[in-house]
Amino acid sequence: MARMSMIEAIRSAMEVSMAEDERVVVFGEDVGYFGGVFRCTQGLQQKYGVARCFDTPINESGIVGAAIGMAAYGLRPCVEIQFVDYMYPAYDQIVSEAARIRYRSAGQFTCPIVIRMPTGGGIFGGQTHSQSPEALFTHVAGLKTVVPSNPQDAKGLLIAAIEDPDPVIFLEPKRLYNGPFDGHHDRPVTPWSTHPLGEVPDGHFTVRLGEAVVRRPGKAVTVLAYGTMVHVAEAAAEEAGVDAEVIDLRTLLPLDLETVATSVKKTRRCVVIHEATLTSGFGAELVALVQEECFWHLEAPIMRVAGYDTPYPHAQEWAYFPGPRRVAEALVATMEA
Amino acid sequence: MGVDSDDMNEKTAASLSFQVPEPEVRPGETPDFSHVQIPRAGSVPRPPVDVEPSEIRDLAYSIIRVLNRQGEAVGPWAGGLDEEELREGLRHMMTLRAFDARMLTAQRQGKTSFYMQHMGEEAVSCAFRRALEPGDMNFPTYRQAGLLIAGDYPMVEMMNQIFSNEADPLKGRQLPVLYSAREHGFFSVSGNLATQFIQAVGWAMASAISRDTRIAAGWIGDGSTAESDFHAGLVFASTYRAPVVLNIVNNQWAISTFQGIARGGSGTFAARGLGFGIPALRVDGNDYLAVHAVAKWAVERARRNLGPTLIEHVTYRVGAHSTSDDPSAYRPKTESDAWPLGDPIIRLKNHLVAIGAWSEERHKQAEAEIMDKVIGAQREAESRGTLHSGGQPSARDLFEGVYATMPPHLRRQRQKAGF
């Protein structure tokens, strides 16, 4: 075991994968010599050479399109889009190509690629460095979508994603890169070194895709969260004094519905939270599934706390961000319903 | 209206005007291709494959031709194929034309929903295929079935796909003619335009990363060169010197839109390669010998690690874009007769006759034999079903193959559907 930040854990996952499988190649904008704007690929080019870790032209469609061609050849590309906000030029490649190649070729060609993308807000990035568009991926048949909330999971999930036979969207909450963030932006930043999930196994290990985990056991209400919002939920539960059970979904698709339904049937209440905008967000899918599976167990309407349906603002970041106060209010309201 | 009005008029005279390119002629007018500059066959030099791209910029504005009007193969690009190879090429093109004719009829009979023919463009994909080696990979568009025919892919498999029957290798999931044939170097055709151009470059990069010897070929139409992914393909191919041949098939029409809309002021499509430092060649796409010779040149460059080549195949789409299109609404009905580069099958046939390797009699006989083969394949395919009758792909299969392992939510949906 080693103490790692989420950046180091992600880098360690790529390092392990590149060492074990020479088909793994890593590329993207500023990814090679410099090691990425968030430093996630630092040292990989020096260690594995320019043919396996390199810089690309600023063309996201080109990055993903080239990765698809490489995967068809037999490589296992793990590419970085610098911010998920920049992925839109690549969306056609992701939706019309990567997601469908196995299906439309009846398995003659497959697309084992990982697209790593920093996601979410909290760094004063404004509307072009703060978005959470995970629902644009979970809506697409043929993709898997993963959002880790801590270094340990980030490493295990990324190695699992690289080894997965299908395309995986790997969204890295950038506000969690250097420490757990519970939404209290006015308090000092805590590093991962003091957090139990900053303990990361050395070498190869995986966290299986499609498995959620209970982060905080509780009896009163189930909170469904992922990424940064897991930490916000934990803080909100403490501060509201509500015995909430916080589930970290980890993989949005395929979703671990069993863990979700077991918890909601136990607590009989459910709050769904995410940073992404509310309308047609992944939370809507979660609410639908929970009511389908657990309707007769519910004692209160399922509530959602999410980003407002506006572009992500700059100066008003903390008015926008669904922080612990808003989540705590929802927890209390659910308990009183 | 006084002084103000005069001021207004002056402003109007100096105002900007918006330009939209128009084709030379429209329906009802006389076809005119006088603007298409066609050099004499044999007049364009053949540079060594390791030439500096900057030394052959002229080739992006010319047209490499081998067959002259007398049916002779002339100039530095001639001589790459022997008589038997030429006869084989003729048979491939005739097969593709016969195949198209039968499938067009089958579509009208309701045996499939959709079809796209190659009339006039047969030389492009048939000749190109013969320049590749086993293991090389094409990333084709929907109008390169000659890559399959000339690559000895079974016609009956193509028809099974077109009919979406129980033997469809793609299990009924894909629109007719969007084939996939990995073992024959034919990547799954998307149907979305230009996306596969950059994928071909990625495949080629992977081959170089893996220190392999195989190369890739990307394909795109004149209209789709306007897509951003065309640019993505060129910049990646140029930056990484990818072992790839990038083909633009300029058949003059993108459904109803003439090629001037995509080309703009660049003169030719090939010229787009020059800004990337990629050697760019234009070739007479209706000249089997010229297409093959230029393809060979580009393939050798790629194989020798000299990097990418851009080829513009200058041809003409004689037929409709697809079975859902009616060209008489946007171009003169007789335009194809006026196309100055002729018909690829007739030109190769005339050449073979001219060199004493073919005859009218043998041609007629070959036509009949080929049609028999196509009809035989069709009979076999139809015995496995057509779109609305006979053997069908299973509905259960609709849920398979989205992922390597079916995830729980799909399993639930399939159970609920009762398949």
PDB file of N, CA, C and O in Angstrom, chain A residues 147-203:
ATOM      1  N   VAL A 147     -17.237   6.869 -12.746  1.00  0.00           N
ATOM      2  CA  VAL A 147     -16.850   8.107 -12.056  1.00  0.00           C
ATOM      3  C   VAL A 147     -16.298   7.746 -10.667  1.00  0.00           C
ATOM      4  O   VAL A 147     -17.070   7.487  -9.746  1.00  0.00           O
ATOM      5  N   PRO A 148     -14.976   7.725 -10.503  1.00  0.00           N
ATOM      6  CA  PRO A 148     -14.421   7.380  -9.188  1.00  0.00           C
ATOM      7  C   PRO A 148     -14.525   8.553  -8.214  1.00  0.00           C
ATOM      8  O   PRO A 148     -14.608   9.707  -8.635  1.00  0.00           O
ATOM      9  N   SER A 149     -14.501   8.239  -6.913  1.00  0.00           N
ATOM     10  CA  SER A 149     -14.599   9.301  -5.905  1.00  0.00           C
ATOM     11  C   SER A 149     -13.368   9.373  -5.000  1.00  0.00           C
ATOM     12  O   SER A 149     -13.340  10.159  -4.069  1.00  0.00           O
ATOM     13  N   ASN A 150     -12.364   8.536  -5.262  1.00  0.00           N
ATOM     14  CA  ASN A 150     -11.197   8.520  -4.373  1.00  0.00           C
ATOM     15  C   ASN A 150     -10.029   7.807  -5.063  1.00  0.00           C
ATOM     16  O   ASN A 150     -10.238   7.101  -6.061  1.00  0.00           O
ATOM     17  N   PRO A 151      -8.812   7.980  -4.556  1.00  0.00           N
ATOM     18  CA  PRO A 151      -7.636   7.398  -5.224  1.00  0.00           C
ATOM     19  C   PRO A 151      -7.683   5.874  -5.351  1.00  0.00           C
ATOM     20  O   PRO A 151      -7.353   5.329  -6.401  1.00  0.00           O
ATOM     21  N   GLN A 152      -8.105   5.205  -4.290  1.00  0.00           N
ATOM     22  CA  GLN A 152      -8.115   3.741  -4.322  1.00  0.00           C
ATOM     23  C   GLN A 152      -9.006   3.226  -5.458  1.00  0.00           C
ATOM     24  O   GLN A 152      -8.605   2.405  -6.278  1.00  0.00           O
ATOM     25  N   ASP A 153     -10.234   3.725  -5.496  1.00  0.00           N
ATOM     26  CA  ASP A 153     -11.149   3.321  -6.561  1.00  0.00           C
ATOM     27  C   ASP A 153     -10.631   3.761  -7.927  1.00  0.00           C
ATOM     28  O   ASP A 153     -10.775   3.044  -8.914  1.00  0.00           O
ATOM     29  N   ALA A 154     -10.071   4.970  -7.983  1.00  0.00           N
ATOM     30  CA  ALA A 154      -9.621   5.497  -9.276  1.00  0.00           C
ATOM     31  C   ALA A 154      -8.622   4.545  -9.915  1.00  0.00           C
ATOM     32  O   ALA A 154      -8.703   4.233 -11.108  1.00  0.00           O
ATOM     33  N   LYS A 155      -7.694   4.041  -9.118  1.00  0.00           N
ATOM     34  CA  LYS A 155      -6.699   3.125  -9.682  1.00  0.00           C
ATOM     35  C   LYS A 155      -7.340   1.806 -10.099  1.00  0.00           C
ATOM     36  O   LYS A 155      -7.140   1.324 -11.219  1.00  0.00           O
ATOM     37  N   GLY A 156      -8.113   1.232  -9.182  1.00  0.00           N
ATOM     38  CA  GLY A 156      -8.710  -0.077  -9.474  1.00  0.00           C
ATOM     39  C   GLY A 156      -9.698  -0.021 -10.627  1.00  0.00           C
ATOM     40  O   GLY A 156      -9.756  -0.931 -11.467  1.00  0.00           O
ATOM     41  N   LEU A 157     -10.468   1.042 -10.675  1.00  0.00           N
ATOM     42  CA  LEU A 157     -11.449   1.182 -11.749  1.00  0.00           C
ATOM     43  C   LEU A 157     -10.766   1.462 -13.097  1.00  0.00           C
ATOM     44  O   LEU A 157     -11.201   0.955 -14.135  1.00  0.00           O
ATOM     45  N   LEU A 158      -9.687   2.257 -13.068  1.00  0.00           N
ATOM     46  CA  LEU A 158      -9.028   2.581 -14.348  1.00  0.00           C
ATOM     47  C   LEU A 158      -8.344   1.346 -14.932  1.00  0.00           C
ATOM     48  O   LEU A 158      -8.410   1.114 -16.143  1.00  0.00           O
ATOM     49  N   ILE A 159      -7.716   0.550 -14.097  1.00  0.00           N
ATOM     50  CA  ILE A 159      -7.110  -0.683 -14.629  1.00  0.00           C
ATOM     51  C   ILE A 159      -8.207  -1.597 -15.179  1.00  0.00           C
ATOM     52  O   ILE A 159      -8.075  -2.162 -16.274  1.00  0.00           O
ATOM     53  N   ALA A 160      -9.316  -1.689 -14.448  1.00  0.00           N
ATOM     54  CA  ALA A 160     -10.432  -2.508 -14.945  1.00  0.00           C
ATOM     55  C   ALA A 160     -10.959  -1.951 -16.270  1.00  0.00           C
ATOM     56  O   ALA A 160     -11.305  -2.715 -17.182  1.00  0.00           O
ATOM     57  N   ALA A 161     -11.012  -0.635 -16.378  1.00  0.00           N
ATOM     58  CA  ALA A 161     -11.515  -0.008 -17.610  1.00  0.00           C
ATOM     59  C   ALA A 161     -10.583  -0.290 -18.784  1.00  0.00           C
ATOM     60  O   ALA A 161     -11.034  -0.600 -19.894  1.00  0.00           O
ATOM     61  N   ILE A 162      -9.273  -0.199 -18.534  1.00  0.00           N
ATOM     62  CA  ILE A 162      -8.309  -0.461 -19.615  1.00  0.00           C
ATOM     63  C   ILE A 162      -8.404  -1.926 -20.056  1.00  0.00           C
ATOM     64  O   ILE A 162      -8.256  -2.241 -21.234  1.00  0.00           O
ATOM     65  N   GLU A 163      -8.678  -2.805 -19.110  1.00  0.00           N
ATOM     66  CA  GLU A 163      -8.762  -4.234 -19.448  1.00  0.00           C
ATOM     67  C   GLU A 163     -10.135  -4.627 -19.983  1.00  0.00           C
ATOM     68  O   GLU A 163     -10.321  -5.747 -20.454  1.00  0.00           O
ATOM     69  N   ASP A 164     -11.091  -3.729 -19.916  1.00  0.00           N
ATOM     70  CA  ASP A 164     -12.450  -4.036 -20.373  1.00  0.00           C
ATOM     71  C   ASP A 164     -12.482  -4.175 -21.905  1.00  0.00           C
ATOM     72  O   ASP A 164     -11.803  -3.427 -22.605  1.00  0.00           O
ATOM     73  N   PRO A 165     -13.270  -5.113 -22.420  1.00  0.00           N
ATOM     74  CA  PRO A 165     -13.316  -5.295 -23.879  1.00  0.00           C
ATOM     75  C   PRO A 165     -14.151  -4.254 -24.622  1.00  0.00           C
ATOM     76  O   PRO A 165     -14.234  -4.300 -25.858  1.00  0.00           O
ATOM     77  N   ASP A 166     -14.767  -3.320 -23.917  1.00  0.00           N
ATOM     78  CA  ASP A 166     -15.642  -2.334 -24.557  1.00  0.00           C
ATOM     79  C   ASP A 166     -15.208  -0.908 -24.202  1.00  0.00           C
ATOM     80  O   ASP A 166     -14.456  -0.703 -23.260  1.00  0.00           O
ATOM     81  N   PRO A 167     -15.714   0.084 -24.946  1.00  0.00           N
ATOM     82  CA  PRO A 167     -15.309   1.468 -24.664  1.00  0.00           C
ATOM     83  C   PRO A 167     -15.802   1.949 -23.301  1.00  0.00           C
ATOM     84  O   PRO A 167     -16.969   1.754 -22.963  1.00  0.00           O
ATOM     85  N   VAL A 168     -14.911   2.577 -22.556  1.00  0.00           N
ATOM     86  CA  VAL A 168     -15.256   3.064 -21.221  1.00  0.00           C
ATOM     87  C   VAL A 168     -14.993   4.568 -21.142  1.00  0.00           C
ATOM     88  O   VAL A 168     -13.907   5.039 -21.488  1.00  0.00           O
ATOM     89  N   ILE A 169     -16.009   5.299 -20.704  1.00  0.00           N
ATOM     90  CA  ILE A 169     -15.882   6.724 -20.428  1.00  0.00           C
ATOM     91  C   ILE A 169     -15.462   6.843 -18.964  1.00  0.00           C
ATOM     92  O   ILE A 169     -16.175   6.383 -18.068  1.00  0.00           O
ATOM     93  N   PHE A 170     -14.299   7.431 -18.736  1.00  0.00           N
ATOM     94  CA  PHE A 170     -13.745   7.489 -17.386  1.00  0.00           C
ATOM     95  C   PHE A 170     -13.675   8.952 -16.954  1.00  0.00           C
ATOM     96  O   PHE A 170     -12.809   9.709 -17.396  1.00  0.00           O
ATOM     97  N   LEU A 171     -14.622   9.353 -16.115  1.00  0.00           N
ATOM     98  CA  LEU A 171     -14.750  10.761 -15.718  1.00  0.00           C
ATOM     99  C   LEU A 171     -14.074  10.979 -14.372  1.00  0.00           C
ATOM    100  O   LEU A 171     -14.426  10.338 -13.380  1.00  0.00           O
ATOM    101  N   GLU A 172     -13.080  11.869 -14.365  1.00  0.00           N
ATOM    102  CA  GLU A 172     -12.287  12.100 -13.156  1.00  0.00           C
ATOM    103  C   GLU A 172     -12.698  13.435 -12.542  1.00  0.00           C
ATOM    104  O   GLU A 172     -12.422  14.496 -13.115  1.00  0.00           O
ATOM    105  N   PRO A 173     -13.367  13.405 -11.366  1.00  0.00           N
ATOM    106  CA  PRO A 173     -13.783  14.675 -10.737  1.00  0.00           C
ATOM    107  C   PRO A 173     -12.538  15.489 -10.361  1.00  0.00           C
ATOM    108  O   PRO A 173     -11.800  15.113  -9.450  1.00  0.00           O
ATOM    109  N   LYS A 174     -12.316  16.561 -11.096  1.00  0.00           N
ATOM    110  CA  LYS A 174     -11.025  17.252 -10.971  1.00  0.00           C
ATOM    111  C   LYS A 174     -10.862  17.910  -9.613  1.00  0.00           C
ATOM    112  O   LYS A 174      -9.764  18.084  -9.131  1.00  0.00           O
ATOM    113  N   ARG A 175     -11.988  18.243  -8.943  1.00  0.00           N
ATOM    114  CA  ARG A 175     -11.866  18.857  -7.622  1.00  0.00           C
ATOM    115  C   ARG A 175     -11.369  17.831  -6.595  1.00  0.00           C
ATOM    116  O   ARG A 175     -10.927  18.177  -5.517  1.00  0.00           O
ATOM    117  N   LEU A 176     -11.427  16.527  -6.961  1.00  0.00           N
ATOM    118  CA  LEU A 176     -10.948  15.482  -6.049  1.00  0.00           C
ATOM    119  C   LEU A 176      -9.504  15.077  -6.319  1.00  0.00           C
ATOM    120  O   LEU A 176      -8.943  14.253  -5.597  1.00  0.00           O
ATOM    121  N   TYR A 177      -8.887  15.626  -7.364  1.00  0.00           N
ATOM    122  CA  TYR A 177      -7.539  15.195  -7.724  1.00  0.00           C
ATOM    123  C   TYR A 177      -6.576  15.264  -6.540  1.00  0.00           C
ATOM    124  O   TYR A 177      -5.793  14.359  -6.305  1.00  0.00           O
ATOM    125  N   ASN A 178      -6.665  16.371  -5.779  1.00  0.00           N
ATOM    126  CA  ASN A 178      -5.666  16.571  -4.729  1.00  0.00           C
ATOM    127  C   ASN A 178      -6.176  16.382  -3.314  1.00  0.00           C
ATOM    128  O   ASN A 178      -5.427  16.527  -2.357  1.00  0.00           O
ATOM    129  N   GLY A 179      -7.456  16.069  -3.193  1.00  0.00           N
ATOM    130  CA  GLY A 179      -7.969  15.845  -1.844  1.00  0.00           C
ATOM    131  C   GLY A 179      -9.467  15.656  -1.853  1.00  0.00           C
ATOM    132  O   GLY A 179     -10.136  16.074  -2.798  1.00  0.00           O
ATOM    133  N   PRO A 180      -9.999  15.021  -0.818  1.00  0.00           N
ATOM    134  CA  PRO A 180     -11.455  14.848  -0.738  1.00  0.00           C
ATOM    135  C   PRO A 180     -12.082  16.221  -0.533  1.00  0.00           C
ATOM    136  O   PRO A 180     -11.592  17.006   0.279  1.00  0.00           O
ATOM    137  N   PHE A 181     -13.134  16.504  -1.264  1.00  0.00           N
ATOM    138  CA  PHE A 181     -13.751  17.825  -1.170  1.00  0.00           C
ATOM    139  C   PHE A 181     -15.221  17.644  -0.836  1.00  0.00           C
ATOM    140  O   PHE A 181     -15.964  17.016  -1.593  1.00  0.00           O
ATOM    141  N   ASP A 182     -15.630  18.184   0.306  1.00  0.00           N
ATOM    142  CA  ASP A 182     -17.006  17.937   0.748  1.00  0.00           C
ATOM    143  C   ASP A 182     -17.935  19.106   0.448  1.00  0.00           C
ATOM    144  O   ASP A 182     -19.055  19.161   0.946  1.00  0.00           O
ATOM    145  N   GLY A 183     -17.472  20.047  -0.342  1.00  0.00           N
ATOM    146  CA  GLY A 183     -18.330  21.160  -0.734  1.00  0.00           C
ATOM    147  C   GLY A 183     -18.127  22.393   0.111  1.00  0.00           C
ATOM    148  O   GLY A 183     -18.633  23.465  -0.218  1.00  0.00           O
ATOM    149  N   HIS A 184     -17.398  22.270   1.223  1.00  0.00           N
ATOM    150  CA  HIS A 184     -17.105  23.444   2.054  1.00  0.00           C
ATOM    151  C   HIS A 184     -15.897  24.167   1.477  1.00  0.00           C
ATOM    152  O   HIS A 184     -14.772  23.999   1.941  1.00  0.00           O
ATOM    153  N   HIS A 185     -16.163  24.997   0.480  1.00  0.00           N
ATOM    154  CA  HIS A 185     -15.092  25.661  -0.262  1.00  0.00           C
ATOM    155  C   HIS A 185     -14.361  26.683   0.575  1.00  0.00           C
ATOM    156  O   HIS A 185     -13.251  27.095   0.241  1.00  0.00           O
ATOM    157  N   ASP A 186     -14.975  27.104   1.690  1.00  0.00           N
ATOM    158  CA  ASP A 186     -14.357  28.138   2.510  1.00  0.00           C
ATOM    159  C   ASP A 186     -13.449  27.549   3.595  1.00  0.00           C
ATOM    160  O   ASP A 186     -12.867  28.268   4.382  1.00  0.00           O
ATOM    161  N   ARG A 187     -13.345  26.228   3.632  1.00  0.00           N
ATOM    162  CA  ARG A 187     -12.465  25.605   4.633  1.00  0.00           C
ATOM    163  C   ARG A 187     -11.146  25.183   3.972  1.00  0.00           C
ATOM    164  O   ARG A 187     -11.082  25.009   2.764  1.00  0.00           O
ATOM    165  N   PRO A 188     -10.105  24.971   4.775  1.00  0.00           N
ATOM    166  CA  PRO A 188      -8.804  24.576   4.206  1.00  0.00           C
ATOM    167  C   PRO A 188      -8.930  23.244   3.446  1.00  0.00           C
ATOM    168  O   PRO A 188      -9.709  22.377   3.831  1.00  0.00           O
ATOM    169  N   VAL A 189      -8.132  23.123   2.398  1.00  0.00           N
ATOM    170  CA  VAL A 189      -8.128  21.893   1.596  1.00  0.00           C
ATOM    171  C   VAL A 189      -7.457  20.783   2.397  1.00  0.00           C
ATOM    172  O   VAL A 189      -6.392  20.979   2.968  1.00  0.00           O
ATOM    173  N   THR A 190      -8.108  19.634   2.458  1.00  0.00           N
ATOM    174  CA  THR A 190      -7.461  18.483   3.114  1.00  0.00           C
ATOM    175  C   THR A 190      -6.873  17.585   2.035  1.00  0.00           C
ATOM    176  O   THR A 190      -7.491  17.382   0.998  1.00  0.00           O
ATOM    177  N   PRO A 191      -5.680  17.061   2.275  1.00  0.00           N
ATOM    178  CA  PRO A 191      -5.054  16.194   1.260  1.00  0.00           C
ATOM    179  C   PRO A 191      -5.527  14.741   1.395  1.00  0.00           C
ATOM    180  O   PRO A 191      -6.105  14.354   2.421  1.00  0.00           O
ATOM    181  N   TRP A 192      -5.282  13.955   0.349  1.00  0.00           N
ATOM    182  CA  TRP A 192      -5.658  12.531   0.400  1.00  0.00           C
ATOM    183  C   TRP A 192      -4.821  11.762   1.421  1.00  0.00           C
ATOM    184  O   TRP A 192      -5.209  10.690   1.886  1.00  0.00           O
ATOM    185  N   SER A 193      -3.666  12.327   1.795  1.00  0.00           N
ATOM    186  CA  SER A 193      -2.768  11.572   2.675  1.00  0.00           C
ATOM    187  C   SER A 193      -3.381  11.299   4.040  1.00  0.00           C
ATOM    188  O   SER A 193      -2.964  10.381   4.740  1.00  0.00           O
ATOM    189  N   THR A 194      -4.420  12.079   4.427  1.00  0.00           N
ATOM    190  CA  THR A 194      -5.038  11.841   5.727  1.00  0.00           C
ATOM    191  C   THR A 194      -6.348  11.070   5.602  1.00  0.00           C
ATOM    192  O   THR A 194      -7.056  10.859   6.580  1.00  0.00           O
ATOM    193  N   HIS A 195      -6.683  10.654   4.389  1.00  0.00           N
ATOM    194  CA  HIS A 195      -7.964   9.977   4.154  1.00  0.00           C
ATOM    195  C   HIS A 195      -7.716   8.468   3.951  1.00  0.00           C
ATOM    196  O   HIS A 195      -6.764   8.095   3.265  1.00  0.00           O
ATOM    197  N   PRO A 196      -8.535   7.625   4.543  1.00  0.00           N
ATOM    198  CA  PRO A 196      -8.288   6.174   4.402  1.00  0.00           C
ATOM    199  C   PRO A 196      -8.275   5.697   2.945  1.00  0.00           C
ATOM    200  O   PRO A 196      -7.557   4.760   2.603  1.00  0.00           O
ATOM    201  N   LEU A 197      -9.054   6.342   2.074  1.00  0.00           N
ATOM    202  CA  LEU A 197      -9.105   5.890   0.678  1.00  0.00           C
ATOM    203  C   LEU A 197      -7.961   6.459  -0.161  1.00  0.00           C
ATOM    204  O   LEU A 197      -7.873   6.221  -1.360  1.00  0.00           O
ATOM    205  N   GLY A 198      -7.055   7.219   0.531  1.00  0.00           N
ATOM    206  CA  GLY A 198      -5.798   7.616  -0.106  1.00  0.00           C
ATOM    207  C   GLY A 198      -4.764   6.506  -0.017  1.00  0.00           C
ATOM    208  O   GLY A 198      -3.674   6.610  -0.564  1.00  0.00           O
ATOM    209  N   GLU A 199      -5.100   5.429   0.678  1.00  0.00           N
ATOM    210  CA  GLU A 199      -4.267   4.220   0.733  1.00  0.00           C
ATOM    211  C   GLU A 199      -4.543   3.401  -0.516  1.00  0.00           C
ATOM    212  O   GLU A 199      -5.666   2.926  -0.724  1.00  0.00           O
ATOM    213  N   VAL A 200      -3.554   3.236  -1.353  1.00  0.00           N
ATOM    214  CA  VAL A 200      -3.779   2.562  -2.632  1.00  0.00           C
ATOM    215  C   VAL A 200      -2.825   1.379  -2.758  1.00  0.00           C
ATOM    216  O   VAL A 200      -1.624   1.527  -2.547  1.00  0.00           O
ATOM    217  N   PRO A 201      -3.354   0.209  -3.119  1.00  0.00           N
ATOM    218  CA  PRO A 201      -2.472  -0.951  -3.283  1.00  0.00           C
ATOM    219  C   PRO A 201      -1.417  -0.706  -4.363  1.00  0.00           C
ATOM    220  O   PRO A 201      -1.699  -0.067  -5.378  1.00  0.00           O
ATOM    221  N   ASP A 202      -0.221  -1.205  -4.135  1.00  0.00           N
ATOM    222  CA  ASP A 202       0.816  -1.148  -5.165  1.00  0.00           C
ATOM    223  C   ASP A 202       0.481  -2.157  -6.257  1.00  0.00           C
ATOM    224  O   ASP A 202      -0.259  -3.102  -6.034  1.00  0.00           O
ATOM    225  N   GLY A 203       1.064  -1.968  -7.409  1.00  0.00           N
ATOM    226  CA  GLY A 203       0.948  -2.964  -8.479  1.00  0.00           C
ATOM    227  C   GLY A 203      -0.469  -3.100  -8.997  1.00  0.00           C
ATOM    228  O   GLY A 203      -1.300  -2.199  -8.886  1.00  0.00           O
TER     229      GLY A 203
END
